[in-house]
Amino acid sequence: GAGVSQSPSNKVTEKGKDVELRCDPISGHTALYWYRQSLGQGLEFLIYFQGNSAPDKSGLPSDRFSAERTGGSVSTLTIQRTQQEDSAVYLCASSLVVGGGYEQYFGPGTRLTVT
Amino acid sequence: AQTVTQSQPEMSVQEAETVTLSCTYDTSESNYYLFWYKQPPSRQMILVIRQEAYKQQNATENRFSVNFQKAAKSFSLKISDSQLGDTAMYFCAFMKRGGSNYKLTFGKGTLLTVNP
């Protein structure tokens, strides 16, 4: 079947604007993860979902970041009042279940540039 | 907290030769998983190989194999018969086996270039 898809592929926004990044996981995968990849910080875990629930939000960098998942499927990562330091590639991954060493399948990411 | 260190920011190898990428990690956990992911220019992370820490046998996947030294906390990746398509960033990653066993902790990556 189809892999993890993310949209948009690239997003350029002005500082202070809000952005929404979308992730479509592999069908049937109950776990969904968001990571951020930046030059300075490398790959960082942001948040994960088990179904529609996000048990651990501690990886979110600030309260400007939020995420939701609906219907156990699509997830949206929202960044409010974007700052230049938010510029990064945002990667989404999904796995059959949480943990257990199950493979996390990654999407191609959204490259966010804040000008 | 876990840390993963990849000490080689860049490496290059000739096509058909063998190359080894290094990875060390620090953890107080006794049960965990280790992974090598590949990220080509398309940005999509692809799992290369997976090792369960409680298994002594080193994992192998076709041309890819690991040397897992649990006591030394070392997890290197060997690529045999390198191909042009192996050119990519390679990330070593750690995942706990219990508790907060959902997130991957990545190293900074090694950029591997395979030359014709």
PDB file of C-alpha atoms in Angstrom:
ATOM      1  CA  GLY A   1       0.000   0.000   0.000  1.00  0.00           C
ATOM      2  CA  ALA A   2       0.909   3.655   0.057  1.00  0.00           C
ATOM      3  CA  GLY A   3       3.559   4.916   2.395  1.00  0.00           C
ATOM      4  CA  VAL A   4       3.438   7.871   4.742  1.00  0.00           C
ATOM      5  CA  SER A   5       2.629  11.072   2.913  1.00  0.00           C
ATOM      6  CA  GLN A   6       3.129  14.645   4.044  1.00  0.00           C
ATOM      7  CA  SER A   7       1.943  17.944   2.697  1.00  0.00           C
ATOM      8  CA  PRO A   8       3.031  20.441   1.689  1.00  0.00           C
ATOM      9  CA  SER A   9       6.440  19.293   0.554  1.00  0.00           C
ATOM     10  CA  ASN A  10       7.839  22.777   1.035  1.00  0.00           C
ATOM     11  CA  LYS A  11       6.413  25.770   2.817  1.00  0.00           C
ATOM     12  CA  VAL A  12       7.751  29.305   2.938  1.00  0.00           C
ATOM     13  CA  THR A  13       6.083  31.606   5.421  1.00  0.00           C
ATOM     14  CA  GLU A  14       6.658  35.001   6.934  1.00  0.00           C
ATOM     15  CA  LYS A  15       7.666  35.362  10.534  1.00  0.00           C
ATOM     16  CA  GLY A  16       4.617  35.644  12.750  1.00  0.00           C
ATOM     17  CA  LYS A  17       2.258  33.643  10.517  1.00  0.00           C
ATOM     18  CA  ASP A  18       0.663  30.344  11.481  1.00  0.00           C
ATOM     19  CA  VAL A  19       1.334  27.169   9.507  1.00  0.00           C
ATOM     20  CA  GLU A  20      -0.249  23.729   9.372  1.00  0.00           C
ATOM     21  CA  LEU A  21       1.652  20.630   8.335  1.00  0.00           C
ATOM     22  CA  ARG A  22      -0.226  17.481   7.437  1.00  0.00           C
ATOM     23  CA  CYS A  23       0.662  13.812   7.767  1.00  0.00           C
ATOM     24  CA  ASP A  24      -1.172  10.808   6.321  1.00  0.00           C
ATOM     25  CA  PRO A  25       0.118   7.626   7.961  1.00  0.00           C
ATOM     26  CA  ILE A  26       0.108   4.148   6.529  1.00  0.00           C
ATOM     27  CA  SER A  27      -3.377   2.692   6.720  1.00  0.00           C
ATOM     28  CA  GLY A  28      -3.824   0.558   9.830  1.00  0.00           C
ATOM     29  CA  HIS A  29      -0.912   2.072  11.728  1.00  0.00           C
ATOM     30  CA  THR A  30      -2.073   3.091  15.184  1.00  0.00           C
ATOM     31  CA  ALA A  31       1.061   4.988  16.166  1.00  0.00           C
ATOM     32  CA  LEU A  32       2.140   8.275  14.613  1.00  0.00           C
ATOM     33  CA  TYR A  33       5.222  10.348  15.386  1.00  0.00           C
ATOM     34  CA  TRP A  34       6.487  13.829  14.559  1.00  0.00           C
ATOM     35  CA  TYR A  35      10.203  14.654  14.419  1.00  0.00           C
ATOM     36  CA  ARG A  36      12.053  17.818  13.503  1.00  0.00           C
ATOM     37  CA  GLN A  37      15.306  17.850  11.566  1.00  0.00           C
ATOM     38  CA  SER A  38      17.422  20.990  11.671  1.00  0.00           C
ATOM     39  CA  LEU A  39      21.072  21.738  10.992  1.00  0.00           C
ATOM     40  CA  GLY A  40      21.798  22.805  14.515  1.00  0.00           C
ATOM     41  CA  GLN A  41      19.823  20.263  16.501  1.00  0.00           C
ATOM     42  CA  GLY A  42      19.800  17.215  14.252  1.00  0.00           C
ATOM     43  CA  LEU A  43      16.746  14.961  14.506  1.00  0.00           C
ATOM     44  CA  GLU A  44      14.502  15.651  17.485  1.00  0.00           C
ATOM     45  CA  PHE A  45      11.404  13.839  18.644  1.00  0.00           C
ATOM     46  CA  LEU A  46       8.425  16.171  19.036  1.00  0.00           C
ATOM     47  CA  ILE A  47       5.292  14.169  19.864  1.00  0.00           C
ATOM     48  CA  TYR A  48       3.630  10.847  19.298  1.00  0.00           C
ATOM     49  CA  PHE A  49       0.053   9.613  19.028  1.00  0.00           C
ATOM     50  CA  GLN A  50      -1.440   6.315  20.062  1.00  0.00           C
ATOM     51  CA  GLY A  51      -4.734   6.413  18.221  1.00  0.00           C
ATOM     52  CA  ASN A  52      -5.984   9.970  18.679  1.00  0.00           C
ATOM     53  CA  SER A  53      -4.310  10.417  22.034  1.00  0.00           C
ATOM     54  CA  ALA A  54      -0.965  12.165  22.567  1.00  0.00           C
ATOM     55  CA  PRO A  55       0.390  10.820  25.871  1.00  0.00           C
ATOM     56  CA  ASP A  56       3.707  12.664  25.668  1.00  0.00           C
ATOM     57  CA  LYS A  57       3.935  16.234  24.407  1.00  0.00           C
ATOM     58  CA  SER A  58       7.141  17.055  26.225  1.00  0.00           C
ATOM     59  CA  GLY A  59       9.190  17.174  23.015  1.00  0.00           C
ATOM     60  CA  LEU A  60       7.255  20.128  21.629  1.00  0.00           C
ATOM     61  CA  PRO A  61       9.672  23.107  21.673  1.00  0.00           C
ATOM     62  CA  SER A  62       7.175  25.697  22.910  1.00  0.00           C
ATOM     63  CA  ASP A  63       3.484  26.349  23.414  1.00  0.00           C
ATOM     64  CA  ARG A  64       3.370  27.725  19.887  1.00  0.00           C
ATOM     65  CA  PHE A  65       3.473  24.113  18.698  1.00  0.00           C
ATOM     66  CA  SER A  66       0.434  21.876  18.831  1.00  0.00           C
ATOM     67  CA  ALA A  67      -0.669  18.701  17.114  1.00  0.00           C
ATOM     68  CA  GLU A  68      -3.803  16.698  16.722  1.00  0.00           C
ATOM     69  CA  ARG A  69      -4.868  13.461  15.143  1.00  0.00           C
ATOM     70  CA  THR A  70      -8.373  12.638  14.049  1.00  0.00           C
ATOM     71  CA  GLY A  71     -10.045   9.344  13.245  1.00  0.00           C
ATOM     72  CA  GLY A  72      -6.874   7.509  14.168  1.00  0.00           C
ATOM     73  CA  SER A  73      -5.470   8.613  10.839  1.00  0.00           C
ATOM     74  CA  VAL A  74      -4.459  12.057   9.604  1.00  0.00           C
ATOM     75  CA  SER A  75      -2.402  14.284  11.886  1.00  0.00           C
ATOM     76  CA  THR A  76      -1.801  18.017  11.738  1.00  0.00           C
ATOM     77  CA  LEU A  77       1.129  19.830  13.327  1.00  0.00           C
ATOM     78  CA  THR A  78       0.388  23.511  13.824  1.00  0.00           C
ATOM     79  CA  ILE A  79       2.972  26.174  14.520  1.00  0.00           C
ATOM     80  CA  GLN A  80       1.584  29.536  15.596  1.00  0.00           C
ATOM     81  CA  ARG A  81       3.399  32.842  15.245  1.00  0.00           C
ATOM     82  CA  THR A  82       6.306  31.222  13.423  1.00  0.00           C
ATOM     83  CA  GLN A  83       9.849  32.273  14.227  1.00  0.00           C
ATOM     84  CA  GLN A  84      12.994  31.911  12.154  1.00  0.00           C
ATOM     85  CA  GLU A  85      14.277  29.191  14.465  1.00  0.00           C
ATOM     86  CA  ASP A  86      11.285  27.081  13.438  1.00  0.00           C
ATOM     87  CA  SER A  87      12.855  26.643  10.001  1.00  0.00           C
ATOM     88  CA  ALA A  88      13.525  22.926   9.633  1.00  0.00           C
ATOM     89  CA  VAL A  89      12.318  19.755   7.976  1.00  0.00           C
ATOM     90  CA  TYR A  90       9.369  18.259   9.829  1.00  0.00           C
ATOM     91  CA  LEU A  91       9.201  14.489   9.484  1.00  0.00           C
ATOM     92  CA  CYS A  92       6.235  12.302  10.255  1.00  0.00           C
ATOM     93  CA  ALA A  93       6.437   8.565  10.860  1.00  0.00           C
ATOM     94  CA  SER A  94       3.976   5.802  11.623  1.00  0.00           C
ATOM     95  CA  SER A  95       4.227   2.294  13.003  1.00  0.00           C
ATOM     96  CA  LEU A  96       1.844  -0.573  13.472  1.00  0.00           C
ATOM     97  CA  VAL A  97       1.797  -0.086  17.232  1.00  0.00           C
ATOM     98  CA  VAL A  98       3.737   2.019  19.700  1.00  0.00           C
ATOM     99  CA  GLY A  99       7.105   0.748  20.831  1.00  0.00           C
ATOM    100  CA  GLY A 100       8.092  -2.878  20.729  1.00  0.00           C
ATOM    101  CA  GLY A 101      10.877  -1.988  18.352  1.00  0.00           C
ATOM    102  CA  TYR A 102       8.392  -1.855  15.510  1.00  0.00           C
ATOM    103  CA  GLU A 103       9.764  -0.092  12.463  1.00  0.00           C
ATOM    104  CA  GLN A 104       8.806   3.530  12.125  1.00  0.00           C
ATOM    105  CA  TYR A 105       8.049   4.319   8.495  1.00  0.00           C
ATOM    106  CA  PHE A 106       8.875   7.895   7.604  1.00  0.00           C
ATOM    107  CA  GLY A 107       7.321  10.317   5.185  1.00  0.00           C
ATOM    108  CA  PRO A 108       9.341  12.610   2.893  1.00  0.00           C
ATOM    109  CA  GLY A 109       8.964  15.538   5.269  1.00  0.00           C
ATOM    110  CA  THR A 110       7.878  19.145   4.959  1.00  0.00           C
ATOM    111  CA  ARG A 111      10.632  21.711   4.606  1.00  0.00           C
ATOM    112  CA  LEU A 112       9.538  24.840   6.446  1.00  0.00           C
ATOM    113  CA  THR A 113      11.325  28.110   5.798  1.00  0.00           C
ATOM    114  CA  VAL A 114      10.423  31.120   7.906  1.00  0.00           C
ATOM    115  CA  THR A 115      11.542  34.428   6.386  1.00  0.00           C
TER     116      THR A 115
ATOM    117  CA  ALA B   1      18.539  10.189  28.907  1.00  0.00           C
ATOM    118  CA  GLN B   2      20.119   8.431  26.004  1.00  0.00           C
ATOM    119  CA  THR B   3      22.725   9.909  23.678  1.00  0.00           C
ATOM    120  CA  VAL B   4      23.924   8.623  20.324  1.00  0.00           C
ATOM    121  CA  THR B   5      27.240   9.715  18.835  1.00  0.00           C
ATOM    122  CA  GLN B   6      28.385   9.355  15.263  1.00  0.00           C
ATOM    123  CA  SER B   7      31.965  10.566  15.131  1.00  0.00           C
ATOM    124  CA  GLN B   8      32.342  10.587  11.324  1.00  0.00           C
ATOM    125  CA  PRO B   9      30.461  13.526   9.772  1.00  0.00           C
ATOM    126  CA  GLU B  10      31.476  12.452   6.256  1.00  0.00           C
ATOM    127  CA  MET B  11      32.930   9.382   4.595  1.00  0.00           C
ATOM    128  CA  SER B  12      33.589   8.279   1.060  1.00  0.00           C
ATOM    129  CA  VAL B  13      34.181   4.903  -0.536  1.00  0.00           C
ATOM    130  CA  GLN B  14      34.793   3.541  -4.005  1.00  0.00           C
ATOM    131  CA  GLU B  15      32.077   1.550  -5.663  1.00  0.00           C
ATOM    132  CA  ALA B  16      32.288  -2.183  -4.835  1.00  0.00           C
ATOM    133  CA  GLU B  17      34.432  -1.590  -1.750  1.00  0.00           C
ATOM    134  CA  THR B  18      33.493  -2.033   1.896  1.00  0.00           C
ATOM    135  CA  VAL B  19      32.935   0.786   4.363  1.00  0.00           C
ATOM    136  CA  THR B  20      32.186   0.862   8.083  1.00  0.00           C
ATOM    137  CA  LEU B  21      30.234   3.636   9.809  1.00  0.00           C
ATOM    138  CA  SER B  22      30.706   4.100  13.539  1.00  0.00           C
ATOM    139  CA  CYS B  23      28.143   4.689  16.244  1.00  0.00           C
ATOM    140  CA  THR B  24      28.417   4.759  20.009  1.00  0.00           C
ATOM    141  CA  TYR B  25      25.656   5.343  22.499  1.00  0.00           C
ATOM    142  CA  ASP B  26      25.223   6.004  26.158  1.00  0.00           C
ATOM    143  CA  THR B  27      22.383   4.561  28.187  1.00  0.00           C
ATOM    144  CA  SER B  28      21.620   3.076  31.565  1.00  0.00           C
ATOM    145  CA  GLU B  29      18.992   0.819  30.023  1.00  0.00           C
ATOM    146  CA  SER B  30      19.683  -2.889  29.620  1.00  0.00           C
ATOM    147  CA  ASN B  31      16.953  -3.604  27.081  1.00  0.00           C
ATOM    148  CA  TYR B  32      16.730  -1.567  23.928  1.00  0.00           C
ATOM    149  CA  TYR B  33      16.786  -1.558  20.152  1.00  0.00           C
ATOM    150  CA  LEU B  34      19.322  -0.033  17.818  1.00  0.00           C
ATOM    151  CA  PHE B  35      18.685   1.006  14.247  1.00  0.00           C
ATOM    152  CA  TRP B  36      20.480   2.326  11.213  1.00  0.00           C
ATOM    153  CA  TYR B  37      18.400   4.572   8.963  1.00  0.00           C
ATOM    154  CA  LYS B  38      19.375   5.869   5.551  1.00  0.00           C
ATOM    155  CA  GLN B  39      18.253   9.278   4.266  1.00  0.00           C
ATOM    156  CA  PRO B  40      18.887   9.870   0.557  1.00  0.00           C
ATOM    157  CA  PRO B  41      18.470  13.326  -1.027  1.00  0.00           C
ATOM    158  CA  SER B  42      14.741  12.608  -1.348  1.00  0.00           C
ATOM    159  CA  ARG B  43      14.635  13.140   2.460  1.00  0.00           C
ATOM    160  CA  GLN B  44      12.697   9.938   3.128  1.00  0.00           C
ATOM    161  CA  MET B  45      14.237   7.992   6.020  1.00  0.00           C
ATOM    162  CA  ILE B  46      14.515   4.292   5.244  1.00  0.00           C
ATOM    163  CA  LEU B  47      15.280   1.593   7.792  1.00  0.00           C
ATOM    164  CA  VAL B  48      18.457  -0.262   6.872  1.00  0.00           C
ATOM    165  CA  ILE B  49      18.890  -2.653   9.761  1.00  0.00           C
ATOM    166  CA  ARG B  50      17.632  -3.292  13.294  1.00  0.00           C
ATOM    167  CA  GLN B  51      19.321  -4.928  16.285  1.00  0.00           C
ATOM    168  CA  GLU B  52      17.715  -6.094  19.519  1.00  0.00           C
ATOM    169  CA  ALA B  53      20.122  -5.574  22.393  1.00  0.00           C
ATOM    170  CA  TYR B  54      19.235  -8.851  24.089  1.00  0.00           C
ATOM    171  CA  LYS B  55      20.323 -10.791  21.010  1.00  0.00           C
ATOM    172  CA  GLN B  56      24.036 -11.497  20.836  1.00  0.00           C
ATOM    173  CA  GLN B  57      23.980 -12.345  17.161  1.00  0.00           C
ATOM    174  CA  ASN B  58      24.761  -9.427  14.892  1.00  0.00           C
ATOM    175  CA  ALA B  59      21.979  -8.487  12.480  1.00  0.00           C
ATOM    176  CA  THR B  60      22.541  -8.746   8.739  1.00  0.00           C
ATOM    177  CA  GLU B  61      20.461  -7.606   5.768  1.00  0.00           C
ATOM    178  CA  ASN B  62      21.987  -8.523   2.434  1.00  0.00           C
ATOM    179  CA  ARG B  63      25.022  -6.232   1.983  1.00  0.00           C
ATOM    180  CA  PHE B  64      24.479  -4.539   5.349  1.00  0.00           C
ATOM    181  CA  SER B  65      25.666  -5.933   8.651  1.00  0.00           C
ATOM    182  CA  VAL B  66      26.351  -4.573  12.105  1.00  0.00           C
ATOM    183  CA  ASN B  67      28.996  -5.121  14.730  1.00  0.00           C
ATOM    184  CA  PHE B  68      27.142  -4.794  18.014  1.00  0.00           C
ATOM    185  CA  GLN B  69      29.346  -4.587  21.097  1.00  0.00           C
ATOM    186  CA  LYS B  70      26.974  -4.183  24.043  1.00  0.00           C
ATOM    187  CA  ALA B  71      29.617  -3.778  26.723  1.00  0.00           C
ATOM    188  CA  ALA B  72      31.393  -1.118  24.722  1.00  0.00           C
ATOM    189  CA  LYS B  73      28.069   0.459  23.693  1.00  0.00           C
ATOM    190  CA  SER B  74      29.141   0.379  20.090  1.00  0.00           C
ATOM    191  CA  PHE B  75      26.996  -0.303  17.023  1.00  0.00           C
ATOM    192  CA  SER B  76      28.822   0.032  13.697  1.00  0.00           C
ATOM    193  CA  LEU B  77      27.367  -0.532  10.244  1.00  0.00           C
ATOM    194  CA  LYS B  78      29.309  -2.343   7.538  1.00  0.00           C
ATOM    195  CA  ILE B  79      28.295  -1.907   3.927  1.00  0.00           C
ATOM    196  CA  SER B  80      29.803  -4.457   1.578  1.00  0.00           C
ATOM    197  CA  ASP B  81      30.055  -4.138  -2.188  1.00  0.00           C
ATOM    198  CA  SER B  82      29.102  -0.444  -2.007  1.00  0.00           C
ATOM    199  CA  GLN B  83      26.793   0.810  -4.732  1.00  0.00           C
ATOM    200  CA  LEU B  84      26.160   4.313  -6.053  1.00  0.00           C
ATOM    201  CA  GLY B  85      22.652   4.110  -4.621  1.00  0.00           C
ATOM    202  CA  ASP B  86      24.110   3.793  -1.133  1.00  0.00           C
ATOM    203  CA  THR B  87      25.066   7.471  -1.252  1.00  0.00           C
ATOM    204  CA  ALA B  88      23.040   9.048   1.556  1.00  0.00           C
ATOM    205  CA  MET B  89      23.053  10.310   5.138  1.00  0.00           C
ATOM    206  CA  TYR B  90      23.129   7.430   7.597  1.00  0.00           C
ATOM    207  CA  PHE B  91      21.680   7.827  11.057  1.00  0.00           C
ATOM    208  CA  CYS B  92      22.193   5.568  14.032  1.00  0.00           C
ATOM    209  CA  ALA B  93      19.214   5.505  16.396  1.00  0.00           C
ATOM    210  CA  PHE B  94      18.275   4.140  19.822  1.00  0.00           C
ATOM    211  CA  MET B  95      14.917   3.111  21.239  1.00  0.00           C
ATOM    212  CA  LYS B  96      14.190   1.897  24.759  1.00  0.00           C
ATOM    213  CA  ARG B  97      12.434  -1.444  25.082  1.00  0.00           C
ATOM    214  CA  GLY B  98      10.215  -0.506  27.991  1.00  0.00           C
ATOM    215  CA  GLY B  99       8.715   2.613  29.512  1.00  0.00           C
ATOM    216  CA  SER B 100       8.855   5.465  27.027  1.00  0.00           C
ATOM    217  CA  ASN B 101       9.698   3.048  24.274  1.00  0.00           C
ATOM    218  CA  TYR B 102       8.211   5.025  21.479  1.00  0.00           C
ATOM    219  CA  LYS B 103      10.756   7.571  20.428  1.00  0.00           C
ATOM    220  CA  LEU B 104      13.895   7.235  18.438  1.00  0.00           C
ATOM    221  CA  THR B 105      16.983   9.094  19.618  1.00  0.00           C
ATOM    222  CA  PHE B 106      19.222   9.809  16.657  1.00  0.00           C
ATOM    223  CA  GLY B 107      22.880  10.575  16.166  1.00  0.00           C
ATOM    224  CA  LYS B 108      23.942  13.557  14.059  1.00  0.00           C
ATOM    225  CA  GLY B 109      24.468  11.378  11.007  1.00  0.00           C
ATOM    226  CA  THR B 110      27.271  10.401   8.622  1.00  0.00           C
ATOM    227  CA  LEU B 111      27.186  11.544   5.014  1.00  0.00           C
ATOM    228  CA  LEU B 112      28.387   8.632   2.874  1.00  0.00           C
ATOM    229  CA  THR B 113      29.416   9.220  -0.715  1.00  0.00           C
ATOM    230  CA  VAL B 114      30.017   6.261  -3.003  1.00  0.00           C
ATOM    231  CA  ASN B 115      32.308   7.198  -5.872  1.00  0.00           C
ATOM    232  CA  PRO B 116      32.254   5.474  -9.266  1.00  0.00           C
TER     233      PRO B 116
END
